Amino acid sequence: MASTASSPNLSIRKTFITTQQTPTFKTAFPIFTINQTPNTHRSLCITTASLSDPKPKPTTTAAASAATATFTTAPITTTKTTTPTPHETFIPTIAPQLPRKGSDVLIEALEREGVTHVFGYPGGASMEIHQALTRSNVIRNILPRHEQGGIFAAEGYAKASGRVGVCIATSGPGATNFVSGLADALLDSVPLVAITGQVPRRMIGTDAFQETPIIEVTRSITKHNFMVLDAEDIPRIVKEAFYLASSGRPGPVLIDIPKDVQQQLIIPNWDMPMRLPGYTSRLPKSPEIGKLEQIARLIFQSKKPVLYVGGGSLNCSEELRRFVELTKIPVASTLMGLGSFPLGDELSLHMLGMHGTMYANYAIDQSDLLLAFGVRFDDRVTGKVEAFASRASIVHIDIDSAELGKNKQPHVSLCSDLKIALKGLNRLLEKKGAKSMLDFSAWRKEINEQKAKYPLSYKNFGEAIPPQYAIQVLDELTNGNAVISTGVGQHQMWSAQFYKYKRPRQWLTSGGLGAMGFGLPAAMGAALARPNALVIDVDGDGSFIMNVQELATIRTENLPVKIMLLNNQHLGMVVQWEDRFYHSNRAHTYLGNPSKEEIFPNMLKFAEACDIPAARVTKKSKLKEAIKKMLETPGPYLLDVIVPHQEHVLPMIPSGLSFKDVITEGDGRAQN
């Protein structure tokens, strides 16, 4: 896209710096200390109402800090936990008493929120921001090769670390290239702050070059958005944006800044209070002890309880494990909740839903108590809603009150931070002696019989490489410790089924939106957020090519991202549906070159163009050594694994149907 500078607007009543050279100050600057606290929330989604109080009270508190979560690094050989220092200091680039551009105020505001990496692609309306970034000693800009790659990378950064991801784009097409990422972050509850440049204020509404009303475009796919009309408001707005993105149910917040506001000269007031009384008043309070007692009674009365945990459980894995230790209740996870409870544990039922395990879906179907923690009863989990857990009493705990009863009516609902609710429940269960009194052994035995009868499996066809086998080998060679990102499609489901995630934030995928092209840039963000972790993008050829340009970013940033490409030359999941429901009629799902029999496009050439080592493997007997070489090669590496396009992801509950309609046999090699 074009990068064209707009002329500064000199007619507005403010002072502007028009030179690109910044004066050097030799003043002794004070050191500011920011105190960061971990984000443990997931909740309210507000997209339409204004969050500002037009008449803020003088006593309103301005206590907002960046969400910094403790995370676990995951190299192959260790599971060491690294905790970032909670206190970080920085020295302002410009003395506090001196004026500076709005763009410099913005960058210092980001520094004060603990930001160290941003993913920004410059253009005419955002040039001032990028110029200010060059003056920062704290923040490093990662240059993606497409704005969508930038926002997906910011999501990967946030998902892998629990911190707020930040991305920057120019106005017009730069801003609209953020749309898929914003929608994805909203559906998957990802803390994100997206900053866009805008045409000068006097040009807004004139159809100026590269003008797009991005506030209106993104209103329904952000938790909130701001247009900054005065640089004096930047410190407050940035505080509010980070607080909104990371508190309650996390989500994306957009800040749109006209170019003349970026050039406006001010002395910032860093003590401006936030103005979010409507939002803060609706955040969940501590759970009522009466509700917790009610849930505990249901657990003691139950004979066949099941835990159904989702993305809301990622920040309370320790409390969840303690709850399971006390109750010995089996755990089924959604796609978004993978890793919140170890998949290798004997009480894990792995994933439930459309492509979940037979035993997870069996347990849900037969249960008399469903404990739904941090979930939203998504259609890919429930199928036919009326038939889902039809025998069970349902307890639903979620931090977002809008999710309670939205898709499935619970018998007991609790709007609460799940971490706090689980701590309260655990104390209550300990007091009642749950560990010795509860006995669900007969129920577990029944489920274990289903595990033995219907394990996840696949067929072998000579030297052809089953994609499921490729995931199993990867899991074995990495000891289940890698951070895995994916695109969307069959490879995504196989990665969910056959990799044994041990802890939260190992699994990065586009769940709610299902955005192809997510895997590669998300891996890029994860590698920056967790430099000591082994990061692998397990991708499909269709998804991979949608953001293949980010290979250039990975190379120039020297990010050690490994790419294992499951290449079947087709849009595999769509082909599977064609086989099942459209008599195998191919409707534009072949991605190869019909005039040639060789693999097309040649993914190795993409890697070569970006100076990334790569190899191709076509035989099952050669696969393990090829994956070993990928893992042992320093820096980035691409392994092109050729797999049959006839493979189907099984089990499969067809959309809108129930567990009794599950498909367990067949593939594209036979008539279905």
XYZ file of C-alpha atoms in Angstrom:
672
model
C 0.000 0.000 0.000
C 1.117 3.529 -0.592
C 2.830 5.505 2.153
C 2.100 9.156 1.563
C 2.656 11.995 4.018
C -0.041 14.605 4.616
C 0.842 18.254 5.160
C 0.597 19.430 8.782
C -2.445 21.555 9.562
C -1.222 24.923 10.787
C -4.617 26.600 11.079
C -5.694 24.874 14.297
C -5.127 26.693 17.559
C -2.095 24.786 18.800
C 1.661 24.852 18.252
C 3.249 22.279 15.950
C 6.761 21.016 15.373
C 7.265 20.828 11.632
C 10.884 19.745 11.584
C 11.753 16.051 11.690
C 14.745 16.730 13.915
C 14.215 16.405 17.648
C 16.178 18.703 19.981
C 18.622 17.037 22.339
C 18.018 17.765 26.017
C 20.769 17.490 28.611
C 18.527 17.898 31.626
C 18.839 15.413 34.478
C 15.632 13.435 34.102
C 13.800 11.811 37.013
C 13.288 8.043 36.885
C 9.691 6.846 36.901
C 8.737 3.456 38.290
C 5.679 1.581 37.092
C 4.157 -1.181 39.144
C 2.589 -3.882 37.001
C 0.124 -6.480 38.184
C -0.851 -9.717 36.462
C -4.086 -9.857 34.517
C -6.364 -12.601 35.751
C -9.623 -11.500 34.205
C -11.911 -12.330 31.307
C -15.166 -10.428 30.948
C -17.468 -7.603 29.955
C -17.712 -6.760 26.253
C -18.873 -3.194 25.565
C -18.976 -2.049 21.963
C -21.617 0.637 21.589
C -22.132 2.800 24.660
C -19.733 5.619 25.490
C -17.483 4.767 28.404
C -16.519 8.315 29.318
C -18.042 10.289 32.154
C -18.747 13.821 30.853
C -18.449 15.162 34.420
C -15.764 13.140 36.154
C -15.451 13.546 39.906
C -12.167 15.058 41.090
C -11.516 12.004 43.284
C -11.632 9.490 40.431
C -8.604 7.177 40.626
C -6.188 6.761 37.756
C -4.875 3.368 38.773
C -4.384 1.457 35.565
C -1.305 -0.593 34.790
C -0.280 -3.040 32.106
C -1.419 -6.616 32.398
C 1.717 -8.687 32.893
C 1.190 -12.396 33.459
C 3.728 -14.884 34.743
C 4.431 -17.296 31.946
C 6.262 -20.553 31.515
C 8.957 -20.927 28.925
C 8.930 -24.203 27.074
C 12.138 -25.346 25.391
C 12.482 -29.026 24.629
C 14.805 -29.728 27.520
C 13.295 -27.740 30.368
C 10.062 -26.534 31.929
C 11.600 -23.685 33.868
C 9.212 -20.916 34.897
C 10.343 -17.359 34.260
C 8.698 -14.490 36.129
C 9.232 -10.975 34.760
C 10.327 -8.353 37.271
C 7.162 -6.550 38.419
C 8.921 -3.195 38.709
C 10.357 -1.652 35.578
C 12.044 1.731 35.351
C 12.605 4.006 32.420
C 14.002 7.440 31.772
C 11.841 9.771 29.658
C 13.383 10.762 26.344
C 12.240 14.353 26.852
C 12.384 16.226 30.165
C 8.939 16.276 31.857
C 8.710 20.092 31.897
C 9.404 20.491 28.180
C 6.826 20.344 25.356
C 6.812 17.442 22.920
C 4.714 16.151 20.039
C 1.568 14.140 20.601
C 3.317 11.209 18.961
C 6.084 11.351 21.586
C 3.437 11.520 24.312
C 1.824 8.398 22.839
C 5.088 6.440 22.872
C 5.900 7.457 26.438
C 2.355 6.462 27.453
C 2.996 3.020 25.953
C 6.311 2.813 27.814
C 4.517 3.619 31.063
C 2.184 0.684 30.379
C 5.170 -1.643 30.193
C 5.168 -2.083 26.413
C 8.458 -3.354 24.979
C 7.384 -4.554 21.505
C 4.932 -3.180 18.960
C 4.084 -4.452 15.492
C 3.809 -1.414 13.253
C 3.680 -0.812 9.490
C 4.213 2.882 8.660
C 2.275 5.089 6.272
C 1.492 8.732 5.679
C -0.899 9.156 8.608
C 1.262 7.233 11.092
C 4.732 8.532 10.182
C 4.888 10.765 13.258
C 4.311 7.730 15.508
C 7.104 5.808 13.830
C 9.430 8.802 14.065
C 8.699 8.915 17.797
C 9.385 5.186 18.064
C 12.900 5.780 16.774
C 13.432 8.059 19.792
C 12.337 5.400 22.304
C 14.965 3.484 24.247
C 12.353 1.039 25.538
C 10.075 -0.030 22.702
C 11.230 -1.980 19.664
C 9.069 -1.925 16.560
C 8.762 -5.183 14.625
C 8.056 -4.430 10.964
C 5.551 -6.941 9.558
C 5.169 -7.223 5.805
C 1.388 -6.741 5.959
C -0.841 -5.066 8.545
C -2.848 -8.262 9.006
C 0.413 -10.032 9.795
C 1.109 -7.300 12.338
C -2.160 -7.632 14.219
C -2.046 -11.443 14.171
C 1.515 -11.199 15.548
C 0.256 -8.898 18.320
C -2.404 -11.514 19.086
C 0.209 -14.263 19.207
C 2.272 -12.092 21.540
C -0.732 -11.576 23.830
C -1.893 -15.198 23.755
C 1.575 -16.555 24.506
C 2.350 -14.125 27.335
C -0.952 -12.893 28.787
C 0.210 -9.310 28.254
C -1.469 -6.717 26.037
C -0.371 -6.928 22.396
C 0.130 -3.650 20.522
C 0.003 -3.015 16.775
C 0.147 0.155 14.675
C -1.054 0.987 11.165
C -1.703 4.011 9.021
C -5.112 5.296 7.928
C -7.314 3.933 5.145
C -6.201 0.534 3.838
C -3.689 0.155 6.661
C -6.442 0.484 9.255
C -8.912 -1.732 7.398
C -6.273 -4.465 7.183
C -6.679 -4.694 10.978
C -10.337 -5.726 10.724
C -9.875 -9.529 10.737
C -7.470 -9.321 13.659
C -9.809 -7.122 15.709
C -12.741 -9.478 15.098
C -10.554 -12.458 15.993
C -9.341 -10.825 19.218
C -12.901 -9.967 20.251
C -14.200 -13.506 19.713
C -11.198 -15.115 21.440
C -10.980 -12.533 24.276
C -7.426 -11.405 23.461
C -6.070 -8.239 25.173
C -5.019 -5.996 22.298
C -4.480 -2.283 21.674
C -4.527 -1.330 17.994
C -3.346 2.189 17.107
C -4.175 3.738 13.747
C -3.153 6.993 12.157
C -5.921 9.155 10.695
C -6.061 12.084 8.283
C -5.832 15.548 9.920
C -8.962 16.676 11.789
C -9.930 19.282 9.213
C -9.962 16.590 6.481
C -12.120 14.056 8.316
C -15.331 13.491 6.386
C -14.003 14.953 3.124
C -13.088 11.617 1.500
C -9.446 12.604 1.777
C -6.696 10.367 0.447
C -6.476 7.194 2.562
C -9.345 8.298 4.802
C -11.526 5.558 6.286
C -13.975 6.022 9.182
C -12.257 3.251 11.123
C -14.165 4.033 14.333
C -17.456 3.214 12.589
C -15.951 0.270 10.728
C -14.691 -1.381 13.931
C -17.366 -0.371 16.442
C -18.958 -3.827 16.574
C -15.688 -5.808 16.567
C -13.853 -3.994 19.366
C -14.454 -3.867 23.090
C -14.197 -0.092 22.739
C -12.554 2.452 20.461
C -11.324 6.032 20.755
C -10.676 8.902 18.379
C -8.184 11.325 19.908
C -9.157 14.911 19.112
C -6.699 16.618 21.458
C -3.178 15.473 22.326
C -3.852 16.489 25.942
C -6.114 13.417 26.172
C -3.489 10.894 25.050
C -2.197 9.951 28.545
C -5.729 9.300 29.823
C -6.904 7.467 26.701
C -3.904 5.130 26.650
C -4.468 4.308 30.339
C -8.121 3.588 29.634
C -7.355 1.527 26.541
C -4.955 -0.783 28.389
C -7.306 -1.075 31.351
C -10.236 -1.955 29.104
C -8.209 -4.404 27.020
C -6.887 -6.337 30.024
C -9.616 -6.124 32.670
C -12.848 -8.067 32.892
C -13.221 -10.138 29.749
C -10.151 -9.110 27.714
C -10.574 -7.799 24.210
C -9.326 -5.411 21.531
C -9.376 -1.623 21.900
C -8.660 0.719 18.988
C -7.138 4.223 19.259
C -7.452 6.401 16.140
C -5.181 9.470 16.113
C -5.369 12.188 13.420
C -2.006 13.267 12.059
C -2.290 16.847 13.257
C -2.950 15.593 16.800
C 0.240 13.554 16.524
C 2.049 16.802 15.612
C 0.407 18.881 18.335
C 2.906 20.281 20.863
C 1.991 19.828 24.545
C 3.366 19.250 28.024
C 1.596 16.035 29.082
C -0.200 15.566 32.373
C 0.498 11.994 33.456
C -1.817 12.207 36.450
C -5.068 12.519 34.509
C -7.668 10.145 35.986
C -9.484 7.551 33.920
C -13.159 8.185 33.154
C -14.752 4.751 33.134
C -17.374 4.770 35.922
C -19.975 2.942 33.805
C -17.538 0.165 32.948
C -15.945 -0.295 36.359
C -19.323 -0.359 38.100
C -20.334 -3.342 35.961
C -17.233 -5.428 36.589
C -18.095 -8.566 38.588
C -17.829 -8.461 42.351
C -16.591 -11.261 44.593
C -18.816 -14.363 44.336
C -21.529 -14.782 46.948
C -20.795 -17.551 49.442
C -24.393 -18.746 49.022
C -23.815 -19.458 45.320
C -20.600 -21.318 46.062
C -22.427 -23.399 48.709
C -25.109 -24.215 46.142
C -22.492 -25.403 43.625
C -20.760 -27.491 46.298
C -24.084 -29.158 47.209
C -24.679 -30.087 43.568
C -21.208 -31.646 43.391
C -21.844 -33.756 46.504
C -25.254 -34.865 45.137
C -23.879 -35.751 41.702
C -22.990 -39.232 40.454
C -21.658 -38.329 36.991
C -20.134 -34.831 37.008
C -18.016 -33.416 34.181
C -15.921 -30.268 33.956
C -16.288 -28.299 30.694
C -13.511 -25.675 30.644
C -12.750 -22.984 28.074
C -10.556 -19.993 27.367
C -11.663 -18.316 30.597
C -9.736 -20.956 32.547
C -6.309 -20.133 31.069
C -5.487 -17.626 33.816
C -6.487 -19.947 36.665
C -4.865 -23.239 35.733
C -3.414 -23.708 39.218
C -6.821 -23.284 40.871
C -8.435 -25.583 38.301
C -5.892 -28.313 38.963
C -6.503 -27.999 42.711
C -10.266 -28.276 42.127
C -9.746 -31.473 40.119
C -7.364 -32.819 42.759
C -10.065 -32.319 45.410
C -12.988 -33.719 43.413
C -11.458 -36.152 40.879
C -13.995 -34.908 38.302
C -13.039 -35.617 34.638
C -12.112 -32.560 32.537
C -13.197 -31.853 28.947
C -11.701 -28.798 27.236
C -12.843 -26.550 24.428
C -10.492 -25.651 21.583
C -9.687 -22.372 23.353
C -9.156 -24.013 26.747
C -6.490 -26.525 25.688
C -3.593 -26.485 28.139
C -5.529 -25.121 31.109
C -5.521 -28.729 32.377
C -2.751 -31.152 31.280
C -3.964 -33.370 28.441
C -1.717 -36.179 29.624
C -3.483 -36.406 32.992
C -5.637 -39.502 33.543
C -8.631 -37.261 34.312
C -8.332 -35.370 31.033
C -10.956 -36.149 28.394
C -9.121 -33.980 25.851
C -11.287 -31.806 23.592
C -15.063 -31.981 23.275
C -17.330 -30.790 20.474
C -17.516 -31.272 16.703
C -14.053 -32.852 16.444
C -13.669 -33.750 20.100
C -12.953 -37.225 21.428
C -15.709 -39.814 21.590
C -15.220 -40.195 25.331
C -15.408 -36.443 26.023
C -18.671 -36.137 24.116
C -19.955 -39.356 25.712
C -19.223 -37.984 29.183
C -21.058 -34.732 28.419
C -24.025 -36.656 27.019
C -24.286 -38.990 30.023
C -23.419 -36.521 32.784
C -25.832 -35.490 35.533
C -23.846 -32.348 36.427
C -22.024 -30.119 33.934
C -19.620 -27.615 35.465
C -19.109 -25.057 32.683
C -16.182 -22.838 33.656
C -15.099 -19.904 31.452
C -17.007 -21.070 28.363
C -19.680 -19.691 26.036
C -21.496 -22.810 24.778
C -20.251 -22.250 21.246
C -22.116 -24.010 18.418
C -19.003 -26.067 17.522
C -19.152 -27.479 21.064
C -22.872 -27.947 21.578
C -24.103 -28.954 18.127
C -27.871 -29.253 18.592
C -28.251 -27.127 21.725
C -31.364 -28.879 23.076
C -29.584 -32.257 23.021
C -26.353 -30.995 24.596
C -25.944 -32.229 28.203
C -29.687 -32.857 28.247
C -29.493 -35.089 31.336
C -27.385 -32.695 33.405
C -27.861 -29.883 35.852
C -25.703 -27.054 34.507
C -23.503 -24.720 36.531
C -22.113 -21.850 34.451
C -19.392 -19.558 35.825
C -18.152 -16.764 33.566
C -16.845 -13.244 34.042
C -19.059 -11.934 31.226
C -22.678 -11.722 32.357
C -23.787 -11.591 28.703
C -22.691 -15.227 28.260
C -24.830 -16.569 31.104
C -27.932 -18.100 29.537
C -27.139 -16.734 26.069
C -26.993 -20.106 24.298
C -27.846 -22.634 27.016
C -29.869 -21.911 30.144
C -27.952 -22.948 33.293
C -29.536 -24.141 36.531
C -26.991 -22.151 38.529
C -25.158 -19.160 37.062
C -22.411 -17.096 38.621
C -20.908 -13.963 37.091
C -17.433 -13.893 38.555
C -13.735 -13.928 37.868
C -13.204 -17.684 37.557
C -9.914 -17.547 39.462
C -11.617 -15.981 42.493
C -14.612 -18.326 42.227
C -12.380 -21.417 42.089
C -10.359 -20.241 45.084
C -13.596 -19.863 47.034
C -14.903 -23.236 45.876
C -11.627 -24.944 46.747
C -11.661 -23.509 50.263
C -15.235 -24.674 50.689
C -14.505 -28.172 49.372
C -11.443 -28.478 51.601
C -13.549 -27.457 54.595
C -16.153 -30.098 53.710
C -13.518 -32.813 53.265
C -14.340 -33.337 49.588
C -11.119 -35.212 48.822
C -12.047 -38.098 51.124
C -15.829 -37.930 50.830
C -16.356 -37.672 47.070
C -16.161 -40.924 45.132
C -16.748 -40.872 41.379
C -14.693 -43.996 40.674
C -17.607 -45.868 39.043
C -18.166 -42.909 36.696
C -14.463 -42.699 35.857
C -14.412 -46.438 35.160
C -17.329 -46.016 32.745
C -15.493 -43.219 30.921
C -12.227 -45.200 30.835
C -14.085 -48.013 29.071
C -15.062 -45.471 26.406
C -11.441 -44.303 26.181
C -10.311 -47.874 25.543
C -13.106 -48.526 23.047
C -12.844 -45.264 21.071
C -9.285 -43.869 21.194
C -8.167 -41.221 18.744
C -6.804 -43.181 15.791
C -5.943 -43.084 12.098
C -5.093 -45.482 9.274
C -1.760 -46.060 7.590
C -1.345 -46.378 3.825
C 2.168 -47.581 3.050
C 4.767 -44.817 3.004
C 2.187 -42.012 2.792
C 2.491 -39.711 5.819
C -0.669 -39.540 7.956
C -0.903 -35.940 9.188
C -1.985 -37.210 12.609
C 1.248 -39.206 12.820
C 3.265 -36.086 12.028
C 1.692 -34.316 15.034
C 2.335 -37.341 17.254
C 6.007 -37.419 16.279
C 6.309 -33.677 16.927
C 4.745 -34.159 20.364
C 7.157 -37.004 21.126
C 10.290 -35.149 20.016
C 9.377 -31.947 21.886
C 8.087 -33.790 24.964
C 4.879 -31.776 24.686
C 6.680 -28.561 25.685
C 6.533 -26.475 22.500
C 4.359 -23.441 21.921
C 2.187 -24.431 18.955
C 0.440 -21.966 16.642
C -1.798 -22.987 13.754
C -3.751 -21.676 10.857
C -7.341 -22.861 10.392
C -8.540 -26.148 8.950
C -7.770 -29.844 9.280
C -4.210 -29.278 10.498
C -5.635 -27.112 13.300
C -7.945 -29.905 14.497
C -5.236 -32.564 14.297
C -2.904 -30.296 16.286
C -5.637 -29.976 18.918
C -6.244 -33.730 18.996
C -2.757 -35.236 18.853
C -0.446 -32.788 20.665
C -0.483 -33.222 24.461
C -0.467 -29.680 25.855
C 0.756 -29.470 29.443
C 0.122 -25.882 30.433
C -1.734 -22.694 29.447
C -0.535 -20.479 26.583
C 1.113 -23.309 24.672
C -1.715 -23.376 22.146
C -2.267 -20.369 19.861
C -5.042 -20.559 17.308
C -7.901 -18.581 15.794
C -10.877 -20.207 17.461
C -14.036 -18.123 17.195
C -13.337 -16.355 13.898
C -11.414 -19.187 12.260
C -9.067 -16.827 10.394
C -6.784 -18.567 7.906
C -3.300 -17.071 7.822
C -3.129 -16.748 11.611
C -0.441 -19.334 12.339
C 2.775 -17.838 10.930
C 2.444 -14.264 12.276
C 1.111 -15.573 15.614
C 4.249 -17.707 15.947
C 6.286 -14.597 15.212
C 4.610 -12.745 18.085
C 4.982 -15.710 20.434
C 8.709 -15.986 19.697
C 9.152 -12.350 20.744
C 6.989 -12.692 23.844
C 8.709 -15.902 24.973
C 12.251 -15.900 23.591
C 13.236 -18.998 25.584
C 10.394 -21.144 24.257
C 10.400 -23.464 21.270
C 7.758 -21.996 18.938
C 6.350 -24.085 16.090
C 3.797 -23.066 13.483
C 1.910 -26.203 12.429
C 0.220 -24.963 9.285
C -1.701 -26.041 6.220
C -0.679 -24.963 2.734
C -3.883 -22.943 2.293
C -3.501 -20.999 5.553
C 0.265 -20.625 5.271
C 0.219 -18.907 1.893
C -2.232 -16.247 3.152
C 0.506 -14.595 5.206
C 3.605 -16.167 3.652
C 5.191 -12.707 3.384
C 5.919 -12.836 7.123
C 8.793 -15.214 6.365
C 10.687 -12.029 5.528
C 9.963 -10.580 8.986
C 10.989 -13.815 10.693
C 14.286 -13.800 8.796
C 15.148 -10.131 9.333
C 14.279 -10.371 13.036
C 16.155 -13.698 13.308
C 13.235 -15.339 15.084
C 13.760 -19.094 15.653
C 10.272 -20.045 14.459
C 9.905 -23.594 13.146
C 7.250 -24.208 10.489
C 5.865 -27.696 9.971
C 3.666 -27.490 6.897
C 1.077 -30.240 6.387
C 0.778 -29.839 2.637
C -2.089 -31.669 0.926
C -2.493 -29.284 -2.040
C -6.139 -28.700 -1.088
C -8.381 -26.711 1.210
C -8.578 -29.830 3.345
C -11.502 -29.066 5.649
C -13.676 -27.836 2.797
C -12.730 -30.970 0.832
C -13.812 -33.067 3.805
C -17.227 -31.398 3.799
C -17.428 -31.880 0.019
C -16.765 -35.588 0.556
C -19.335 -35.888 3.327
C -22.151 -33.649 2.155
C -21.616 -32.793 -1.543
C -20.869 -36.195 -3.124
C -17.140 -35.332 -3.395
C -17.848 -32.642 -5.983
C -14.766 -30.385 -6.022
C -15.730 -26.730 -6.069
C -12.491 -24.726 -6.298
C -10.741 -26.461 -3.406
C -7.642 -27.659 -5.287
C -4.687 -25.366 -4.608
C -2.171 -26.962 -6.963
C -1.534 -26.377 -10.658
C -3.907 -28.616 -12.692
C -1.502 -28.622 -15.650
C 1.363 -30.108 -13.618
C 1.667 -33.112 -11.346
C 4.414 -31.748 -9.096
C 3.821 -29.966 -5.779
C 2.631 -26.424 -6.455
C 3.471 -23.864 -5.330
C 6.935 -24.911 -4.262
C 6.981 -23.801 -0.626
C 10.730 -24.406 -0.448
C 11.226 -21.562 -2.929
C 9.357 -19.160 -0.618
C 11.747 -20.142 2.175
C 14.767 -19.843 -0.120
C 13.690 -16.357 -1.190
C 13.760 -15.331 2.474
C 17.033 -17.119 3.229
C 15.342 -19.655 5.512
C 16.556 -23.281 5.453
C 13.885 -25.728 4.322
C 13.316 -29.353 3.390
C 10.537 -31.572 2.064
C 9.592 -35.037 3.288
C 7.233 -37.393 1.447
C 7.794 -40.780 3.156
C 6.671 -41.867 6.599
C 9.955 -43.667 7.267
C 11.868 -40.406 6.757
C 9.584 -38.172 8.824
C 11.101 -38.502 12.293
C 14.606 -37.645 11.100
C 13.258 -34.693 9.111
C 11.474 -33.292 12.184
C 14.598 -33.849 14.303
C 16.636 -31.852 11.812
C 14.062 -29.038 11.872
C 14.207 -28.865 15.668
C 18.009 -29.038 15.821
C 18.682 -26.403 13.147
C 19.365 -23.004 14.756
C 17.012 -20.179 13.780
C 13.940 -20.465 11.558
C 13.235 -23.579 9.499
C 10.475 -24.767 7.168
C 9.609 -28.457 6.804
C 7.198 -29.231 3.961
C 5.399 -32.473 4.920
C 3.430 -33.910 1.997
C 0.257 -35.611 3.245
C -2.742 -37.243 1.492
C -5.680 -34.953 0.777
C -8.168 -37.784 1.381
C -7.666 -37.749 5.154
C -10.638 -36.652 7.301
C -10.685 -35.217 10.806
C -12.559 -37.739 12.950
C -14.631 -38.029 15.059
C -17.022 -35.515 13.532
C -20.435 -34.383 14.737
C -22.042 -32.685 11.724
C -23.050 -29.061 12.277
C -26.368 -28.689 14.079
C -26.598 -32.359 15.038
C -25.947 -34.178 18.310
C -23.650 -36.828 19.760
C -25.884 -39.647 18.517
C -25.112 -38.489 14.934
C -21.317 -38.697 15.324
C -19.227 -39.945 12.372
C -16.271 -42.162 13.255
C -15.351 -43.923 9.998
C -14.501 -43.161 6.388
C -12.433 -40.686 4.405
C -12.063 -39.314 0.893
C -10.820 -42.666 -0.405
C -14.298 -44.209 -0.110
C -17.788 -43.089 -1.046
C -19.406 -41.382 1.962
